[in-house]
mmCIF file of C-alpha atoms in Angstrom:
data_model
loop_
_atom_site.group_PDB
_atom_site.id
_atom_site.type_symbol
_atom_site.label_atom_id
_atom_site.label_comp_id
_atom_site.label_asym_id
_atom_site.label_seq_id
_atom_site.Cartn_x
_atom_site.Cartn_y
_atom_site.Cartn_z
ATOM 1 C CA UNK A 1 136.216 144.071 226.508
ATOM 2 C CA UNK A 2 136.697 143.304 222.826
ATOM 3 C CA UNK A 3 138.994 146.066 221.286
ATOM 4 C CA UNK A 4 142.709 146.490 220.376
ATOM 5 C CA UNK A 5 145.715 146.300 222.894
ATOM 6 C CA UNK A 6 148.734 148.108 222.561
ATOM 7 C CA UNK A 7 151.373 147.538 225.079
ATOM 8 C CA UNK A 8 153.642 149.348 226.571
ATOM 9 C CA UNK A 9 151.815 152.376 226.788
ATOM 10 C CA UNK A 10 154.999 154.244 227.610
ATOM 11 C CA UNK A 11 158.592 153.748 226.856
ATOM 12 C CA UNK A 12 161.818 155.140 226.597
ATOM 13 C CA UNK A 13 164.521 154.076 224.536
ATOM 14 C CA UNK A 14 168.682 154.714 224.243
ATOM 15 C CA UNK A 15 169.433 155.635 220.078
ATOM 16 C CA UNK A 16 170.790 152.680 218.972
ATOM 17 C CA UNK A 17 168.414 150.315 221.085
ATOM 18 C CA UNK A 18 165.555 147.772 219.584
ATOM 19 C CA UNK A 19 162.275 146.890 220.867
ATOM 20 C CA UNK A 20 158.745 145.872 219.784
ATOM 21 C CA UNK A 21 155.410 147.616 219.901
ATOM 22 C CA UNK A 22 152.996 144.968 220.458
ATOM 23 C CA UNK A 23 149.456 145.165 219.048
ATOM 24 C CA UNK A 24 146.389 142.362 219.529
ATOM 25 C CA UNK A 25 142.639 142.658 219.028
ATOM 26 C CA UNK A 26 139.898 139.943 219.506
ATOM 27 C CA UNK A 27 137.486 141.081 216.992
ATOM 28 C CA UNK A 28 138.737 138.998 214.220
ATOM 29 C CA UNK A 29 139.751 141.783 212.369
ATOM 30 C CA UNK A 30 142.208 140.960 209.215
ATOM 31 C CA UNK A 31 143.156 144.789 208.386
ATOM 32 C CA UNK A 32 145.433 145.778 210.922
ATOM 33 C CA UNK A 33 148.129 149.046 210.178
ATOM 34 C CA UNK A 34 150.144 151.254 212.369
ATOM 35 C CA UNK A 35 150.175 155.171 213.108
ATOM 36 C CA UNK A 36 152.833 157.466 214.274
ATOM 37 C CA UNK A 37 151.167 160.687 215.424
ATOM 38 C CA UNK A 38 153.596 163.860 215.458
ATOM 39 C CA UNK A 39 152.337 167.114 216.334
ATOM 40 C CA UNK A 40 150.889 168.945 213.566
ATOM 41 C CA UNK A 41 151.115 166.283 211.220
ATOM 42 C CA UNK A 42 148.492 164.438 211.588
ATOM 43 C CA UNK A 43 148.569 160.570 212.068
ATOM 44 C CA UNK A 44 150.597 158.965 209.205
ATOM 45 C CA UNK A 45 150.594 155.052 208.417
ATOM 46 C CA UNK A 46 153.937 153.113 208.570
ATOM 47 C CA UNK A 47 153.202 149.285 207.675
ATOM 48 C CA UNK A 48 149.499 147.221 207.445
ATOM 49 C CA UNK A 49 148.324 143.941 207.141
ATOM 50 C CA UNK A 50 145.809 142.534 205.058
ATOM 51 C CA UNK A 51 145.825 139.264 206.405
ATOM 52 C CA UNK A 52 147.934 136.699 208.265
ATOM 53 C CA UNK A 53 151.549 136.745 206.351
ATOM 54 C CA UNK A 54 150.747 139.814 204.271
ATOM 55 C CA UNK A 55 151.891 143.060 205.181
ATOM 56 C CA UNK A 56 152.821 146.147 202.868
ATOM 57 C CA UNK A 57 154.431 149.311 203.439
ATOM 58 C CA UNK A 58 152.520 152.733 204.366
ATOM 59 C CA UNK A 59 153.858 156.572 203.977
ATOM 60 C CA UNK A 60 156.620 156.459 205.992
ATOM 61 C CA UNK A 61 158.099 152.763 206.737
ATOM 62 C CA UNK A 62 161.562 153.260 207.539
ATOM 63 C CA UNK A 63 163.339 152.458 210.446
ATOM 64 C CA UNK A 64 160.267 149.591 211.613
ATOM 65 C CA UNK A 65 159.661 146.195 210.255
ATOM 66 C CA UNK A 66 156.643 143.991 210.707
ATOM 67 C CA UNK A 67 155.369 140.888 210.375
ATOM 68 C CA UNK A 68 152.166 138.953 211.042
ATOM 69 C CA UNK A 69 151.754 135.273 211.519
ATOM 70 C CA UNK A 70 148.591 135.217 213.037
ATOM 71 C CA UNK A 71 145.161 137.057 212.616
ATOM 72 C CA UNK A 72 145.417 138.508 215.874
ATOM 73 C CA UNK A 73 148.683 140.329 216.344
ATOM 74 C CA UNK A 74 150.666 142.398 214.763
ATOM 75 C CA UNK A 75 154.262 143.540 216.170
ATOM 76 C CA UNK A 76 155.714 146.712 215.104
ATOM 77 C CA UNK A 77 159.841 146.271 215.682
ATOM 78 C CA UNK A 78 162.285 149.549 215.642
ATOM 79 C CA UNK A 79 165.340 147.856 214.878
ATOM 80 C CA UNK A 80 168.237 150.529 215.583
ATOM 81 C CA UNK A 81 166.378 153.501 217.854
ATOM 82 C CA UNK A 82 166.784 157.086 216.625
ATOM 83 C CA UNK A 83 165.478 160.122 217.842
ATOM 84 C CA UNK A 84 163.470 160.879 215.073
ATOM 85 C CA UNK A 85 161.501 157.949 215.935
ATOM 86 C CA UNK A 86 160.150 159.792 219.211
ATOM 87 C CA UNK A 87 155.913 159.595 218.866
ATOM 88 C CA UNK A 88 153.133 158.084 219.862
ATOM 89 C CA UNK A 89 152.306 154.692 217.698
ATOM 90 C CA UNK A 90 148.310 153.764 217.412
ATOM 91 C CA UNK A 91 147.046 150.418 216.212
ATOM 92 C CA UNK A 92 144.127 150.079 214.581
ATOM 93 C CA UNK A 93 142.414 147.415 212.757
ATOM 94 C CA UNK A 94 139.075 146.585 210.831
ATOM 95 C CA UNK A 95 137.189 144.044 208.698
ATOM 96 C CA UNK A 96 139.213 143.487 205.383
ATOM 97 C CA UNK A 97 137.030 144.472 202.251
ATOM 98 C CA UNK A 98 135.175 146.996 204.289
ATOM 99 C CA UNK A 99 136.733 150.485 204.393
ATOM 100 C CA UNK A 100 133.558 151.902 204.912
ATOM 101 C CA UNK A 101 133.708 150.385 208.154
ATOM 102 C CA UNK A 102 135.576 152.622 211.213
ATOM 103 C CA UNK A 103 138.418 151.588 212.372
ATOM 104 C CA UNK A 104 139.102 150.665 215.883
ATOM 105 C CA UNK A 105 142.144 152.183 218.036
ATOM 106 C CA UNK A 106 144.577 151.436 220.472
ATOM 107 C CA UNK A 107 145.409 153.513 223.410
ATOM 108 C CA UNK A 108 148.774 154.256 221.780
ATOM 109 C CA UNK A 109 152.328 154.087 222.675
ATOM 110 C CA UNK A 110 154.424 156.992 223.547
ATOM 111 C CA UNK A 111 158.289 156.304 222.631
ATOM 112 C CA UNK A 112 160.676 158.773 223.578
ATOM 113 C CA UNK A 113 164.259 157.926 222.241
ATOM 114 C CA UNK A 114 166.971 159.674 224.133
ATOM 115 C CA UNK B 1 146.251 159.764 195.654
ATOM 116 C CA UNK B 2 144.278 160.846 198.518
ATOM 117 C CA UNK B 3 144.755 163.508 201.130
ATOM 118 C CA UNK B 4 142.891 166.304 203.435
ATOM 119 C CA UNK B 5 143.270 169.416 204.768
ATOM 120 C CA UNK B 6 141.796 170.519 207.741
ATOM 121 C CA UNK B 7 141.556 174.632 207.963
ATOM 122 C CA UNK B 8 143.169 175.889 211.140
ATOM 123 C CA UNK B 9 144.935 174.152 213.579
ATOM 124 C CA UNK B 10 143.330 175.696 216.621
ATOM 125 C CA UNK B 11 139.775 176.893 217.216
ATOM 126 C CA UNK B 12 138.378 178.583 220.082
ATOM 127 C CA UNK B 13 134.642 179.037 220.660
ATOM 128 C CA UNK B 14 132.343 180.128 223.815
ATOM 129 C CA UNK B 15 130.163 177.195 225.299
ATOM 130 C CA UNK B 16 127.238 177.245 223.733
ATOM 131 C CA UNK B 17 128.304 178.817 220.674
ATOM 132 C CA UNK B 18 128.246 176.716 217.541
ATOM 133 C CA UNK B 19 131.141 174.539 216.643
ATOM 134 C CA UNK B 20 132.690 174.741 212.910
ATOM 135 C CA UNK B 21 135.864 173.021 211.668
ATOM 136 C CA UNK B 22 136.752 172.624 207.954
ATOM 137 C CA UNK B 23 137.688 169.613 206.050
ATOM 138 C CA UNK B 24 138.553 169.554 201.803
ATOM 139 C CA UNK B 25 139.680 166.079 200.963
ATOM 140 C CA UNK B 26 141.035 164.904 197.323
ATOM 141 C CA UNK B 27 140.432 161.601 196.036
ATOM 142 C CA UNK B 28 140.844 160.415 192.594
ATOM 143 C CA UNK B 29 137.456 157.744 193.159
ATOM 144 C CA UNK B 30 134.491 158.312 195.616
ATOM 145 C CA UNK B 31 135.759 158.940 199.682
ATOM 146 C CA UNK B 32 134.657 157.305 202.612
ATOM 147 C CA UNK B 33 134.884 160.344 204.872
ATOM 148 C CA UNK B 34 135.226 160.228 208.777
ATOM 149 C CA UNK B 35 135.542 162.102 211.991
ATOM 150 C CA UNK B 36 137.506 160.771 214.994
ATOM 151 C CA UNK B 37 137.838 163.018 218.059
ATOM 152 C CA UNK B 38 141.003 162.302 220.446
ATOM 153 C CA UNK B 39 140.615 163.377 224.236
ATOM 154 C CA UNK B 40 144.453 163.728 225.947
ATOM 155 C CA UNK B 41 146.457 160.854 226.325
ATOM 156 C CA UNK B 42 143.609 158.923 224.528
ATOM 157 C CA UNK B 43 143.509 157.090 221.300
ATOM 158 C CA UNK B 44 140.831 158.239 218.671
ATOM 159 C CA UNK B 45 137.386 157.780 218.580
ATOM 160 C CA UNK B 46 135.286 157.548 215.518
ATOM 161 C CA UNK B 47 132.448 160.874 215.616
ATOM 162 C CA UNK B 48 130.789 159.799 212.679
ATOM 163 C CA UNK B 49 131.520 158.587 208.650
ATOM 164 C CA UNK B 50 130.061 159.404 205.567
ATOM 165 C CA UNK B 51 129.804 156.087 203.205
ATOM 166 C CA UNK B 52 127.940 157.746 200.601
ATOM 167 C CA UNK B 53 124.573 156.999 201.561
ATOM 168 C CA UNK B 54 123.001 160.420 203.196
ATOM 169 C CA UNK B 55 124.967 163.207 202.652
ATOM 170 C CA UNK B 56 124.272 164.609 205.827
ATOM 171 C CA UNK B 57 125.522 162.603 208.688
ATOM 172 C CA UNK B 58 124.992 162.347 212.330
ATOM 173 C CA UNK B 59 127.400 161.390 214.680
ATOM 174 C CA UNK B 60 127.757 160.664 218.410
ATOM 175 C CA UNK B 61 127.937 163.759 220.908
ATOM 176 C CA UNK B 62 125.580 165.497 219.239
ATOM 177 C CA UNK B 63 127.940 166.303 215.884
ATOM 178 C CA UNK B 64 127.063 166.120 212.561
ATOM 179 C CA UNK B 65 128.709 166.728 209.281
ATOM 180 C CA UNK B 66 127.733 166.927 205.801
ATOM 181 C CA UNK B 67 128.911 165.783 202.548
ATOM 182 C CA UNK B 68 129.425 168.408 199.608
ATOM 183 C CA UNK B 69 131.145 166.394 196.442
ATOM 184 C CA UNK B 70 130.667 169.815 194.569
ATOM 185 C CA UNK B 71 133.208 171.552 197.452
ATOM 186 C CA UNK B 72 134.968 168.535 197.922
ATOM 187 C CA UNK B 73 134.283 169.574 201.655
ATOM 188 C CA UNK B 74 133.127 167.592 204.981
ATOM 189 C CA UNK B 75 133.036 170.262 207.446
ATOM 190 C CA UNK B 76 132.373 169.414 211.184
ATOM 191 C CA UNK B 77 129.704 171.093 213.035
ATOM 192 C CA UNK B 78 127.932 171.139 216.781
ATOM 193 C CA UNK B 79 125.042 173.736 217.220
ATOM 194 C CA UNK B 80 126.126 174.501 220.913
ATOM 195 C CA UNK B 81 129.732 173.724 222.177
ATOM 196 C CA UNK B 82 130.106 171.933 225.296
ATOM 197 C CA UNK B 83 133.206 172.248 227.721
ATOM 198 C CA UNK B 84 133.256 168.374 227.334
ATOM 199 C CA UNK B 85 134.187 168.866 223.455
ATOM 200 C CA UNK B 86 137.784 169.903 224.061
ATOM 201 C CA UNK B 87 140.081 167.499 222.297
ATOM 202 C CA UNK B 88 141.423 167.269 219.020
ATOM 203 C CA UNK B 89 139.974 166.444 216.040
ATOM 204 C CA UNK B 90 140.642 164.587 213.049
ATOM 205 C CA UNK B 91 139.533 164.269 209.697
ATOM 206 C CA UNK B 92 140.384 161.105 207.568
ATOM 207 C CA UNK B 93 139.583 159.498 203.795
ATOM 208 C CA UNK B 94 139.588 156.413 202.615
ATOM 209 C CA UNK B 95 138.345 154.530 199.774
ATOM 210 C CA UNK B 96 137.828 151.382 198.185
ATOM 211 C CA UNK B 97 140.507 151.210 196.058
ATOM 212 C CA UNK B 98 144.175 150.535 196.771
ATOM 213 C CA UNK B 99 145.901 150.303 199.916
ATOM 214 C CA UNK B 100 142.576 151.156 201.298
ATOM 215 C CA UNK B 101 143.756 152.892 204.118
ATOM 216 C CA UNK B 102 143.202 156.259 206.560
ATOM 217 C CA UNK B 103 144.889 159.023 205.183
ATOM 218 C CA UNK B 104 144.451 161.641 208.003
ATOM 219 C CA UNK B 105 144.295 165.719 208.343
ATOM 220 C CA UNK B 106 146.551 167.637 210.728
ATOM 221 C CA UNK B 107 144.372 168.148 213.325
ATOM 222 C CA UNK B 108 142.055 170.069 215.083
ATOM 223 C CA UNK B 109 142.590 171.555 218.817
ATOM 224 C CA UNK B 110 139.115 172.879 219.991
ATOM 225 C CA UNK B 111 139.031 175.210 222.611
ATOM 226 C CA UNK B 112 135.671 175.904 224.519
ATOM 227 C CA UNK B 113 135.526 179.254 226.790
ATOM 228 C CA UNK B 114 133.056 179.455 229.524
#
């Protein structure tokens, strides 16, 4: 089914430690942004794309970098681990130029950083 | 700048009672307005949007919302809860301009009591 794909779904991580969130979707979307969700706050956006090779920063963008070479993915990388960092990360993506338009959501990845 | 505020962070009706949570948003140009509703260990699901066509807008599960500019409100409402509507719920803006991105509220747990 058409959609986005976030993978791992679950994953646990020493501080200090690196790893990458993956994110694709098959709907030829060009927005694409990440989410961290944290209890009572809400979900708050870290990094989006508007395209292939452009990305931007969001509201809270430290600690992760991103990149996007192609239309269809779009990697979020923690390079040094901290426990602050513990939440669950959504992808979602939609048709550039049309933020009328829902966006569509990954299943999300709960990181736990020990 | 944009942002909302959703009015309590937990709500607790009787099934069959009538549903009611409360979203003010702030937005320096016209909002796109939406709903999404997230079930546990689920990514979100978009209820419904308001793209400034009818004010009053229907939405999947039998939800609707309606659009006041004068309140600056978008309040969420179901005219008979359901035991199936427990989840949380979200309330987002977004507009045309700038990064053109969700800017979410806190959250809404609903509760439904037999």
């Amino acid at each position: 089914n058409a959609g986005v794909t976030q993978t791992p779904k679950f994953q646990v991580l020493k501080t200090g430690q690196s790893m990458t969130l993956q994110c694709a979707q098959d709907m030829n979307h060009e927005y694409m942004s990440w989410y961290r969700q944290d209890p009572g706050m809400g979900l708050r956006l870290i990094h989006y794309s508007v395209g292939a090779g452009i990305t931007d920063q969001g509201e809270v963008p430290n600690g992760y970098n991103v990149s996007r070479s192609t239309t269809e993915d779009f990697p979020l990388r923690l390079l040094s681990a901290a426990p602050s960092q513990t939440s669950v990360y959504f992808c979602a993506s939609r048709l550039t130029g049309q933020p009328n338009y829902g966006y569509t959501f990954g299943s999300g990845t709960r990181l736990t950083v020990v | 700048a944009q942002s909302v505020t959703q009015l309590g962070s937990h709500v607790s009706v009787s099934e069959g009672a009538l549903v009611l949570l409360r979203c003010n948003y702030s937005s320096s140009v016209p909002p796109y307005l939406f709903w999404y509703v997230q079930y546990p260990n689920q990514g979100l699901q978009l209820l419904l949007k308001y793209t400034s066509a009818a004010t009053l807008v229907k939405g999947i599960n039998g939800f609707e919302a309606e659009f006041k500019k004068s309140e600056t409100s978008f309040h969420l409402t179901k005219p008979s809860a359901h035991m199936s509507d427990a989840a949380e719920y979200f309330c987002a803006v977004s507009s045309y301009m700038g990064r053109r991105a969700l800017t979410f509220g806190s959250g809404t747990r609903l509760q439904v009591q037999p």
